[in-house]
PDB file of C-alpha atoms in Angstrom:
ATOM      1  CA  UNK A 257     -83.668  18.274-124.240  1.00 67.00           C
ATOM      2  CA  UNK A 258     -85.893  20.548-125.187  1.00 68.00           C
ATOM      3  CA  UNK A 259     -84.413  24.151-126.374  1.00 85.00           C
ATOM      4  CA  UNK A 260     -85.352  27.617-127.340  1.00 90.00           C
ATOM      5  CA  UNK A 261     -82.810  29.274-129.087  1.00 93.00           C
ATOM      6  CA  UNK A 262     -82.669  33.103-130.325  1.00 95.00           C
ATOM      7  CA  UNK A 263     -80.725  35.106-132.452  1.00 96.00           C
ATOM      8  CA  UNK A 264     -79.267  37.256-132.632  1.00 96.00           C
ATOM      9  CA  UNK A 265     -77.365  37.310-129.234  1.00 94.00           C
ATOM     10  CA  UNK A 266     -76.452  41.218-129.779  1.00 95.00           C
ATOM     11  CA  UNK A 267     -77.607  44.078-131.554  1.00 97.00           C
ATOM     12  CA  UNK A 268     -76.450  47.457-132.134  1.00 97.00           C
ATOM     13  CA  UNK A 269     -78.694  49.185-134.462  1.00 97.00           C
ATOM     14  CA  UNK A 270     -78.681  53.107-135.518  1.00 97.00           C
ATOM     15  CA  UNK A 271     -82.022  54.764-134.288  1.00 97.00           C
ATOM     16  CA  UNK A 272     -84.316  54.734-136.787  1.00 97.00           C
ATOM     17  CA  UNK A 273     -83.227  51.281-138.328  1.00 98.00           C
ATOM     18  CA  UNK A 274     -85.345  48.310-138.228  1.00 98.00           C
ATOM     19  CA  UNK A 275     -84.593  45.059-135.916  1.00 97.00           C
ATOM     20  CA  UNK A 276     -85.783  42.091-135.735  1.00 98.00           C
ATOM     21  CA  UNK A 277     -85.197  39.088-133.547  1.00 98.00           C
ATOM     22  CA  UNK A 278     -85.892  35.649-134.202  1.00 98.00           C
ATOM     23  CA  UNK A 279     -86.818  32.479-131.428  1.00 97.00           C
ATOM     24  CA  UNK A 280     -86.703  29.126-132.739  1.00 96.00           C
ATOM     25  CA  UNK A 281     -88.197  25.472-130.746  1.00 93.00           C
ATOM     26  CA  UNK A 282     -87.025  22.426-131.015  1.00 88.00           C
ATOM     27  CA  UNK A 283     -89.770  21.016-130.704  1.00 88.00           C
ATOM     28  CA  UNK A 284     -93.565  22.255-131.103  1.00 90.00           C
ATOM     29  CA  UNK A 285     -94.367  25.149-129.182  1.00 90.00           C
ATOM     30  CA  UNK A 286     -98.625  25.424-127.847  1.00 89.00           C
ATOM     31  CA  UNK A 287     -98.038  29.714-127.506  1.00 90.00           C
ATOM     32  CA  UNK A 288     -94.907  31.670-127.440  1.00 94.00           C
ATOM     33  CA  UNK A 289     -94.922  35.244-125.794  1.00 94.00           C
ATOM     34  CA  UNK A 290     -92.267  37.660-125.730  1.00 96.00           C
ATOM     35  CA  UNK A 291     -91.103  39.768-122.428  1.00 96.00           C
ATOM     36  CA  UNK A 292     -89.124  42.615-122.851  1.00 97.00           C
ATOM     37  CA  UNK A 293     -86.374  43.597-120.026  1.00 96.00           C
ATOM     38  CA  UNK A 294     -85.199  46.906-119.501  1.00 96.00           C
ATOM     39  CA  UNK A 295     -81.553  47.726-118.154  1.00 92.00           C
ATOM     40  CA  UNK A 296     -81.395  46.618-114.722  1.00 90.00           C
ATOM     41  CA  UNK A 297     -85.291  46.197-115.112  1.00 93.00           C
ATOM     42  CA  UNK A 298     -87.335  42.752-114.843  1.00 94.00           C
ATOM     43  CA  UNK A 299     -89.318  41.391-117.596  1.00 95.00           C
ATOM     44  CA  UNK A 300     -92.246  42.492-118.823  1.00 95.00           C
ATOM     45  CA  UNK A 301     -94.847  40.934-120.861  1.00 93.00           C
ATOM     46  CA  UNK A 302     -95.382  42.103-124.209  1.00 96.00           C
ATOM     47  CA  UNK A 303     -97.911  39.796-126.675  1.00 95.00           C
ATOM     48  CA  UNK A 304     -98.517  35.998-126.501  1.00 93.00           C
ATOM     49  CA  UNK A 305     -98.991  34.074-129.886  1.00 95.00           C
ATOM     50  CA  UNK A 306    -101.384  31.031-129.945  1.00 92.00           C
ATOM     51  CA  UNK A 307    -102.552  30.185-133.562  1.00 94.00           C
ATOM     52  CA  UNK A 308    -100.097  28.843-136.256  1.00 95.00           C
ATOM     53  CA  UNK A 309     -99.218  31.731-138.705  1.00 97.00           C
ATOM     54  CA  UNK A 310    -100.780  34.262-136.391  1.00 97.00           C
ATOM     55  CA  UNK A 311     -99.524  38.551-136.858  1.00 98.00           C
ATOM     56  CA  UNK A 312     -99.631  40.689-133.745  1.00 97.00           C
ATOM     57  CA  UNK A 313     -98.803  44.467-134.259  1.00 97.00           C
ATOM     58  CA  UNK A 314     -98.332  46.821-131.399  1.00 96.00           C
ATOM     59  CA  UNK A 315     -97.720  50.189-133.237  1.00 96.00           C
ATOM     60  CA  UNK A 316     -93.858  49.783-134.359  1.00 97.00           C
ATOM     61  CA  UNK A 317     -93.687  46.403-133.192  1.00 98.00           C
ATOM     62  CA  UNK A 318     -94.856  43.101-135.366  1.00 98.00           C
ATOM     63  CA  UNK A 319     -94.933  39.861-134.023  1.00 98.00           C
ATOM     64  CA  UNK A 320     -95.364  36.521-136.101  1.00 98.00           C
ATOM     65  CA  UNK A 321     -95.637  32.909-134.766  1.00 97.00           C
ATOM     66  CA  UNK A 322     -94.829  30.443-137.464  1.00 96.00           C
ATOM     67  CA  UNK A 323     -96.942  27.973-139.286  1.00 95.00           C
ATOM     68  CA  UNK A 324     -95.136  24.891-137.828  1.00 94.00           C
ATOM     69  CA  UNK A 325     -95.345  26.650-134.563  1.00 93.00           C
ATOM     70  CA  UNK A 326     -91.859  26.302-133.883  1.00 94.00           C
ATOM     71  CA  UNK A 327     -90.513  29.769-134.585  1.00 96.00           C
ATOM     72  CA  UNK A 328     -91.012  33.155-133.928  1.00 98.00           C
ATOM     73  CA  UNK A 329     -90.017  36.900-134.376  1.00 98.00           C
ATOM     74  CA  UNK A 330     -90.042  40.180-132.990  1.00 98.00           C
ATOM     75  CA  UNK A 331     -89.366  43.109-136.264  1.00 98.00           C
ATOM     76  CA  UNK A 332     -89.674  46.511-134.567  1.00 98.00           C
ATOM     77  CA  UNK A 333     -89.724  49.323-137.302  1.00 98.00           C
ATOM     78  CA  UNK A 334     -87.761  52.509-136.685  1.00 98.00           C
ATOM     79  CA  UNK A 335     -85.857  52.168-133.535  1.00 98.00           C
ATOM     80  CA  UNK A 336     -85.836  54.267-130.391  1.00 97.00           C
ATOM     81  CA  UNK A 337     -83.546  54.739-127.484  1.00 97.00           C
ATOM     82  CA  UNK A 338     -86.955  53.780-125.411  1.00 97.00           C
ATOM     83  CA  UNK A 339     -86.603  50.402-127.583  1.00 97.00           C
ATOM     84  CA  UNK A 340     -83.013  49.703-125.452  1.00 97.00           C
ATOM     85  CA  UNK A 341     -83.177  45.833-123.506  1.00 97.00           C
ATOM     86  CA  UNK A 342     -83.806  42.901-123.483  1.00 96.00           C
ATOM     87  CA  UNK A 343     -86.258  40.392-125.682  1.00 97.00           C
ATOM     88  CA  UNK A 344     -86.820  37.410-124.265  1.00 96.00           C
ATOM     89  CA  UNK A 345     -89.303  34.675-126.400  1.00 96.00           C
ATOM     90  CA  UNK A 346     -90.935  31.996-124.290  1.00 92.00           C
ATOM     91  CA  UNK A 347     -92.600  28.757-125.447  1.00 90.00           C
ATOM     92  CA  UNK A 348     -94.968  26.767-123.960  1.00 86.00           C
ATOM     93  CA  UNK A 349     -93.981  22.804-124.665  1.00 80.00           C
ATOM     94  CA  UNK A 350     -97.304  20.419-124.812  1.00 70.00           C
ATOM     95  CA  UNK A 351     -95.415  17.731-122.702  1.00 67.00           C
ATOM     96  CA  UNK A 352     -97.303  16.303-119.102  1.00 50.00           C
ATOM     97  CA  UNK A 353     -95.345  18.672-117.168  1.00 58.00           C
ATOM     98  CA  UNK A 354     -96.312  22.132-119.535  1.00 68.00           C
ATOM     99  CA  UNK A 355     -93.163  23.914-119.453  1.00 75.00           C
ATOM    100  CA  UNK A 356     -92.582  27.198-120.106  1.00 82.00           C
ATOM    101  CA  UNK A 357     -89.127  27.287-121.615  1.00 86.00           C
ATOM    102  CA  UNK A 358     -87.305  30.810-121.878  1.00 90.00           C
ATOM    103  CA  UNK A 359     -84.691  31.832-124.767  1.00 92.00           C
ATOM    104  CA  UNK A 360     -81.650  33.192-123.895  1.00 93.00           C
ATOM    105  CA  UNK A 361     -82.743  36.969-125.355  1.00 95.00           C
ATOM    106  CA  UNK A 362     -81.527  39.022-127.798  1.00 96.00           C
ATOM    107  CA  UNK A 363     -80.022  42.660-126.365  1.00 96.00           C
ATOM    108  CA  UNK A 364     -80.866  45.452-128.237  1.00 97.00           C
ATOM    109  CA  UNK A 365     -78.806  48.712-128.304  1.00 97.00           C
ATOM    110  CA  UNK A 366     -79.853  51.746-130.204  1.00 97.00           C
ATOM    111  CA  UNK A 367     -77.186  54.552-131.035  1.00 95.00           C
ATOM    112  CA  UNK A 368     -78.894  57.846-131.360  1.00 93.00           C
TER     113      UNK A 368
ATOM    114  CA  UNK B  50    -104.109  46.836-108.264  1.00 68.00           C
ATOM    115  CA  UNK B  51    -100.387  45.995-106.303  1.00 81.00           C
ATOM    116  CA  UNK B  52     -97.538  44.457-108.510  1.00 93.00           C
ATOM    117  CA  UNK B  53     -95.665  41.376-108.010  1.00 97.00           C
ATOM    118  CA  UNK B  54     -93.113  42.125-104.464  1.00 97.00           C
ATOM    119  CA  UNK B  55     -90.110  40.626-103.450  1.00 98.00           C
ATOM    120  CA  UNK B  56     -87.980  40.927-100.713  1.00 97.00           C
ATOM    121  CA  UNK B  57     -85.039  41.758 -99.806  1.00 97.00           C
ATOM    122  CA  UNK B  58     -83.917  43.456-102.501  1.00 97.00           C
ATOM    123  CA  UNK B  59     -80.431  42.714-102.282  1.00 97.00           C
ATOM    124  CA  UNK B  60     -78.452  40.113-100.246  1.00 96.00           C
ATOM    125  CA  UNK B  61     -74.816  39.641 -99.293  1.00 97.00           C
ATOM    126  CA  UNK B  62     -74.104  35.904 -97.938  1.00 97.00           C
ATOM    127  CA  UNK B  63     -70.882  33.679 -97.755  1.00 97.00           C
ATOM    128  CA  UNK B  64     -70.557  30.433 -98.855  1.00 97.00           C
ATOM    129  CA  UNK B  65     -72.090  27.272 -97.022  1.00 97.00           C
ATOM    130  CA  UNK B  66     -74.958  29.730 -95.665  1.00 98.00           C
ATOM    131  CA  UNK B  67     -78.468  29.854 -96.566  1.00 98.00           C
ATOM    132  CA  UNK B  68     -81.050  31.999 -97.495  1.00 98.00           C
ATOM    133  CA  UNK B  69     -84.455  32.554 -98.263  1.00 98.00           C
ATOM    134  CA  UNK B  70     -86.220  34.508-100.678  1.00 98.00           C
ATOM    135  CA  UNK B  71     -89.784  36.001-100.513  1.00 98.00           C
ATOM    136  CA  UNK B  72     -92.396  36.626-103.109  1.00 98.00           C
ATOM    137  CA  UNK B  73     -96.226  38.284-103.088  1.00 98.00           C
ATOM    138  CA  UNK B  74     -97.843  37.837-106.022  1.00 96.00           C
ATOM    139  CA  UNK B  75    -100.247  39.745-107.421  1.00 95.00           C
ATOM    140  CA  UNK B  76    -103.439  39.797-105.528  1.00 94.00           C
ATOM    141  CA  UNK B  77    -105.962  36.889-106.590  1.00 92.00           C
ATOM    142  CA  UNK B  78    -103.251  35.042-108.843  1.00 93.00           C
ATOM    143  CA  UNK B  79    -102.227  31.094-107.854  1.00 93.00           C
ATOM    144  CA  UNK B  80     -99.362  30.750-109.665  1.00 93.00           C
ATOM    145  CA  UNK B  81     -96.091  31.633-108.580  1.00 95.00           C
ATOM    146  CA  UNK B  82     -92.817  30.533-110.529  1.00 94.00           C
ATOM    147  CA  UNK B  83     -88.818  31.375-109.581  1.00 96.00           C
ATOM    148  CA  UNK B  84     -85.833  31.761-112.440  1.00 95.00           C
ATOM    149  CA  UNK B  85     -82.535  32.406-111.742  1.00 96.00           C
ATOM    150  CA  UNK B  86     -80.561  35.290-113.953  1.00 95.00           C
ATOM    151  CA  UNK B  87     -77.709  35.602-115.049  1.00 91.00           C
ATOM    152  CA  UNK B  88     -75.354  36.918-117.375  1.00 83.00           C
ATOM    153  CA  UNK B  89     -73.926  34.115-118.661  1.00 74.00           C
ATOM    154  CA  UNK B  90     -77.076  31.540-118.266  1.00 77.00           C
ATOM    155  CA  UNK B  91     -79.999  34.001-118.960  1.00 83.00           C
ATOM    156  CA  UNK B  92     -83.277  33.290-117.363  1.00 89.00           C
ATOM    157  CA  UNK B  93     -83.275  29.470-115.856  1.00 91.00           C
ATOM    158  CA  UNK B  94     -86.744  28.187-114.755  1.00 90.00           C
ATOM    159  CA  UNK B  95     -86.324  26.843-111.023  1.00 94.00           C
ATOM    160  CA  UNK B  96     -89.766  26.135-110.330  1.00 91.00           C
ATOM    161  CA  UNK B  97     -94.051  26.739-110.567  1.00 92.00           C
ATOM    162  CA  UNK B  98     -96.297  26.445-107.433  1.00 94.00           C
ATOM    163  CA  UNK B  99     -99.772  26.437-107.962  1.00 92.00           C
ATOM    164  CA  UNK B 100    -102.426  25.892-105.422  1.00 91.00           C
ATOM    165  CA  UNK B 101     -99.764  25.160-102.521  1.00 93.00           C
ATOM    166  CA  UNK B 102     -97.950  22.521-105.482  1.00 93.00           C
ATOM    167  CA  UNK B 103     -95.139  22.276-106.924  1.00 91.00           C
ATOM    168  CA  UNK B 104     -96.430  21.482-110.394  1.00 88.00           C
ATOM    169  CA  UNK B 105     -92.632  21.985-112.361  1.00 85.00           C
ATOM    170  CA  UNK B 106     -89.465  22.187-111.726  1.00 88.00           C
ATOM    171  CA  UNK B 107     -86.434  22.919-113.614  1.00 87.00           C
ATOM    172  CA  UNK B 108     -82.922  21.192-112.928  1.00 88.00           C
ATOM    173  CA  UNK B 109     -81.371  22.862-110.521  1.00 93.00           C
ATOM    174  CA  UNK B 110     -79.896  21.151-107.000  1.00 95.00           C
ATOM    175  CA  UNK B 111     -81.871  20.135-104.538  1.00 95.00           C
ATOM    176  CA  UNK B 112     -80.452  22.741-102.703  1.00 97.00           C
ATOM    177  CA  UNK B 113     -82.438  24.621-104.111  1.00 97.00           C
ATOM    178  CA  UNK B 114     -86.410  24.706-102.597  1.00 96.00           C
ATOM    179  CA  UNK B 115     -89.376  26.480-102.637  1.00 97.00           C
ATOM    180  CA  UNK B 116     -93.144  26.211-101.218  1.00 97.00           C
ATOM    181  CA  UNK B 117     -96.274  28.253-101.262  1.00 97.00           C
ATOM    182  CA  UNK B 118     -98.174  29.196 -98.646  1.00 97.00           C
ATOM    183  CA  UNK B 119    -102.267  29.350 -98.630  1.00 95.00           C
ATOM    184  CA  UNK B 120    -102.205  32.990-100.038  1.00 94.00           C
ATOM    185  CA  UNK B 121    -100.296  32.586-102.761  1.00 95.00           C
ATOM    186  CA  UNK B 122     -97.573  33.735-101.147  1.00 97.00           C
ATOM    187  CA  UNK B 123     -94.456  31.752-101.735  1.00 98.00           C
ATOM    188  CA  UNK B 124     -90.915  31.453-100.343  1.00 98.00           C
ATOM    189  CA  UNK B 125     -87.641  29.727-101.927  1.00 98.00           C
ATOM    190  CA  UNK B 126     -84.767  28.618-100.077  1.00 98.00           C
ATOM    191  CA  UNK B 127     -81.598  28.092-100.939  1.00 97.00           C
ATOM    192  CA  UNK B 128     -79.044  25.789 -98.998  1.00 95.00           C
ATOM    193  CA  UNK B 129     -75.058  25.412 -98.627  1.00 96.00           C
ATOM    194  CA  UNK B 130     -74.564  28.632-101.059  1.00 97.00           C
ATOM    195  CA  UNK B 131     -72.118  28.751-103.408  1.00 97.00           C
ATOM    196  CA  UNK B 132     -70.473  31.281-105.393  1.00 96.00           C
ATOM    197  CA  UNK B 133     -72.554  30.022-108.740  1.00 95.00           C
ATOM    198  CA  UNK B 134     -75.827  31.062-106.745  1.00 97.00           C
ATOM    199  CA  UNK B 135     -74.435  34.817-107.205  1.00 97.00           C
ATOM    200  CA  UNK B 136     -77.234  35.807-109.647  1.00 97.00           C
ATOM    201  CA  UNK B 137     -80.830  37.502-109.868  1.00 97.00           C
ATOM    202  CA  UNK B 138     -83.830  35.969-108.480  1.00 98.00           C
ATOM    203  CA  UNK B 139     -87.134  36.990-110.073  1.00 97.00           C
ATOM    204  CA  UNK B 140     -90.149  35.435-109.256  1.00 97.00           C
ATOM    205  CA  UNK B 141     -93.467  35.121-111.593  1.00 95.00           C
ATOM    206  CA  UNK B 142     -97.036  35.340-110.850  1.00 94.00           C
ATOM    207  CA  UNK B 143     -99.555  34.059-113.025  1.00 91.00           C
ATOM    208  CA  UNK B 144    -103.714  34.374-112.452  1.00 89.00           C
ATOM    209  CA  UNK B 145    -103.828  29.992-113.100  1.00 80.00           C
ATOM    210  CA  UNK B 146    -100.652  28.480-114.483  1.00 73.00           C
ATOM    211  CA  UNK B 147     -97.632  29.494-115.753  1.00 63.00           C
ATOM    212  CA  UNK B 148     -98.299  29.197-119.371  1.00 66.00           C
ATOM    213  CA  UNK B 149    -100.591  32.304-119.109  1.00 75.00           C
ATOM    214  CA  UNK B 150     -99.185  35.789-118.715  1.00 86.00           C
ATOM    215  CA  UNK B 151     -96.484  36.098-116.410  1.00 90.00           C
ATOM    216  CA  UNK B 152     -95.851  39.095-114.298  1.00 94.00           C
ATOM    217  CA  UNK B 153     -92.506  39.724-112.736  1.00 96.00           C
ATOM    218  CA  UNK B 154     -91.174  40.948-109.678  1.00 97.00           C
ATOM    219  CA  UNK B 155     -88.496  43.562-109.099  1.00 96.00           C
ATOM    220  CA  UNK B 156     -86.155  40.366-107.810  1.00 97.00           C
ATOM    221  CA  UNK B 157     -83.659  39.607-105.253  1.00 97.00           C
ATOM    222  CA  UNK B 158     -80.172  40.289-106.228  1.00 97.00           C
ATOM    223  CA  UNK B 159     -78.322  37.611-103.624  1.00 97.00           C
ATOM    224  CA  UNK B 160     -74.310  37.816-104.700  1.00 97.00           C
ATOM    225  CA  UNK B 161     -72.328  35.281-102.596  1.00 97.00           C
ATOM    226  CA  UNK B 162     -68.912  35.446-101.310  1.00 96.00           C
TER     227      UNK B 162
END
């Protein structure tokens, strides 16, 4: 069936350090966005990618959406502790039901 | 403008009981979808009213059920619990469909014993 995988599964990163996070389809995606989840939070929307190749920045954070539309990533430049959760990617599959398939997330601890 | 609700909060049941689950969306949005977290399984899509409709549903039991009411607001029920239901409910709420923006609730923590 149709899948959206991410790695990595863990993180533990020094603050300061860069991270990145990566979401891959198995099949093409229409738009992918990316929630973030705090500790004992719920998930909150971050960006949502549409166009093949297309760069979103949000200050330290970069996302990319690749050209064959079936990947993704999340690079965040010089950690902080406020950058502690969960990333979640999410793909919407062009099929006649229009799916919105989540990835398993990536959790992301930063040692100060 | 008021955030996504749910209620209750938290929810202690024993096995072979039910329960149901309540969610507000945000005022004016039609969409309203339910995922299951948990640990082990991450976020599992159960299912996207729109309009009163279920318009998707994910593979989970059919003990497992939801509806939508004329306001948006939408309910999901859960039948003959078992321990595996233990998890976190969160509920979505989208302006149109659920491929837009999705804004969560604070979800329904339901362990079972």
């Amino acid at each position: 069936g149709q899948q959206v995988m991410q790695i990595p599964q863990y993180q533990h990163v020094q603050e300061g350090e860069d991270f990145t996070t990566y979401c891959n389809s198995s099949t093409t995606l229409s738009n992918i966005q990316w929630y973030k989840q705090r500790p004992g939070g719920h998930p909150v929307f971050l960006i949502q990618l549409v166009k093949s190749g297309e760069v979103k920045k949000q200050k330290r954070l970069t996302f990319q959406f690749g050209e064959a539309k079936k990947n993704s990533s999340l690079h965040i430049t010089a950690t902080q502790t406020t950058d502690v959760g969960t990333y979640f990617c999410a793909g919407r599959v062009e099929t006649s039901y229009d799916k919105v398939i989540f990835g398993p997330g990536t959790s992301l601890s930063v040692i100060p | 403008k008021a955030g996504v609700t749910q209620t209750p909060r938290y929810l202690i049941k024993t096995r072979g009981q039910q329960v149901t689950l309540s969610c507000s969306p945000i005022s004016g949005h039609r969409s309203v979808s339910w995922y299951q977290q948990t640990p082990g399984q991450g976020l599992q899509f159960l299912f996207e009213y729109f309009s009163e409709t279920q318009r998707n549903k994910g593979n989970f039991p059919g003990r497992f059920s939801g509806r939508q009411f004329s306001n948006s607001r939408s309910e999901m029920n859960v039948s003959t619990l078992e321990l595996g239901d233990s998890a976190l409910y969160l509920c979505a709420s989208s302006l149109l469909r659920q491929q837009e923006t999705q804004y969560f609730g604070p979800g329904t923590r339901l362990l079972v014993l």
